[in-house]
């Protein structure tokens, strides 16, 4: 499927796990009888001929200050604008509108990682108050105005959605940076989005340790300054109210303790929700792509919120009496859509868990689920693999009962799927494998849980109203249901699709549309199929299997990392001449990075492997930490000088056959690397 330059790369799709096609597993009749989506005609009602009118159903899930006029405005194609001409506010939809009927319903149960610390339950009324107070602080103390970007670098605590919703209330654009990301990553994102306010926390628990987080804020400010950005305010929440637990002192004039400001000035403040146009931006979320620099995916207000609310209701099957635990981090798109915006828009009770799933042991999630009466569960295949490895028999010890369970972010192996379904779901829960991306805002490919069977290892057919097509390299349609692989695309947009890349329309077009666009001037959505960047195949029954990324992105434990980002970190190490990063298969994390480096002439290699590993961890964060760093005499290259990552990936994955090496300028390099790697001599790793 790859041609030309692409053949030089080792894409995830090339090394995808090809398990055999599995048979169906049917949901229990009791599930189908109560499902929110029981109406089969929805697929006809939302056929391509009726696009985009059927999305009016999605917008109906929201409360509007003034009604929208157009469902889809294509005048800025392919930066689609949804539900234009009216106004609404996301925080109002997530909070205010529930106060009348459900003010005392729990919005979030916060579960601290230390098991002896009590769960804190926050009602909708309390969350609303806290969001109002923090919005007043942002506006009146930090000077945040509608349209400003606010960077939030926080751990998994209730204060994180408080900060997000406070921005939404003011019409400010939040940019949440995953708490585990480095100061460098945070600074780069602040500079790119020109954000002058940083919201952070002093410390948090992870893996049994109290981690000093505020120290990262100081580093972030310094690194941003090097790039010409002055961070004016660092707003510091405290993990334990009234007890500051960071070794980093507060910088006068710049840093402030949020709780102190709230107590003295804002605790009782109210802020009217800003009327926003449907197409106004709600947030930025940075994600990795083919080039070194992460890009800011821009999501809008009405389309995004309608999409996550609709999918939360009809696919996650949420009901007001559910307790829903999405065990992801809010710092990723999954947490934005399926911890914060989707569930809160529906007024559901959620769970925010601070720490690692296996702390202090692999029974923890099931204890939490039992204690809180969790009825709907959502997690990643990586977490499932970890929990199975560390505690295969733990779920049966607890009396939890899930009605429906979802997975996200990576393909799930049929074997792992069966443990999830049988042990965790006790054979009763429906399992839904959800395919989507940061750019898609919400789910696009999954089975409708009450209407059709599950199929382990396949994500499912497309959601109602979503119209995928698989294209080959030349843009020809791979016949539907043929089981042949190609590039997964969407024929038509949907309300949750990213509106663009912050400040870079050209890059948005180049990344997702240029390859298959029929006319760059066109304002007709038919000319702009969206290219997801994943390989996929569709079986005769319409179910899709996702084969992995076709670009330079590695999916590590469900997290997207750009190989170029890792390579540029490695190249900063003294003595490193060249670096190539490949994805190696891993039984728990799906994929992990391995780094191959060659040295400058005359340079002594001792200590280089460790330095590379440290550099990658420091520049990006612990999730990017390479499994191995191999210091090799030379990297295999084509005659035109391109590093052949495909060959390195084959070696890292223990393959006998590394493919054709005849076009290499230095075929002898391959044997040397193979001897090193497969001979088991860990290159300082
Ligand atoms: C991969 C995460 C297989 C895919 C929500 C996609 C999946 C990338 C699945 C997006 C799935 C996501 N099965 N692969 N169910 N879901 N992916 O932006 O390669 O962090 O392009 O969004 O994860 O990652 P992102």
XYZ file of C-alpha atoms and ligand atoms in Angstrom, residues 12 287 333-334 407-411 433-439 459 532 534 546 548-549 555 558-560, ligand 1:
51
model
C 2.390 0.814 12.511
C -1.348 15.926 19.267
C -8.971 13.726 24.216
C -10.678 10.702 25.783
C -12.213 0.348 25.149
C -10.324 3.060 23.334
C -7.093 4.076 21.730
C -5.565 0.895 20.362
C -6.642 -2.351 18.813
C -14.400 -1.077 21.009
C -14.374 2.587 20.004
C -12.248 3.929 17.152
C -11.588 7.637 16.926
C -8.902 10.326 17.243
C -8.113 13.647 18.848
C -9.178 15.193 15.553
C -14.004 -1.927 16.129
C -7.503 9.678 9.285
C -4.843 4.858 9.901
C -7.995 -0.883 12.403
C -2.519 1.110 12.876
C -0.951 4.381 11.822
C 0.802 4.490 19.553
C -2.783 4.324 23.552
C -0.827 7.587 23.523
C 0.280 9.190 20.309
C -5.516 4.679 17.359
C -7.297 8.496 20.919
C -7.439 0.690 17.026
C -5.530 5.019 15.874
C -8.813 8.406 21.056
C -5.836 6.495 15.875
C -7.277 2.895 17.641
C -5.099 6.964 17.095
C -8.543 2.824 18.276
C -5.686 8.222 17.670
C -9.235 1.564 18.256
C -7.774 4.838 18.477
N -8.636 0.536 17.618
N -6.738 1.834 17.031
N -10.406 1.384 18.851
N -8.816 4.042 18.776
N -6.826 4.161 17.805
O -5.571 11.018 18.801
O -4.251 4.762 15.335
O -4.665 9.909 20.878
O -5.404 7.155 14.708
O -6.994 9.536 20.086
O -5.225 5.886 18.031
O -5.041 8.580 18.861
P -5.521 9.834 19.692
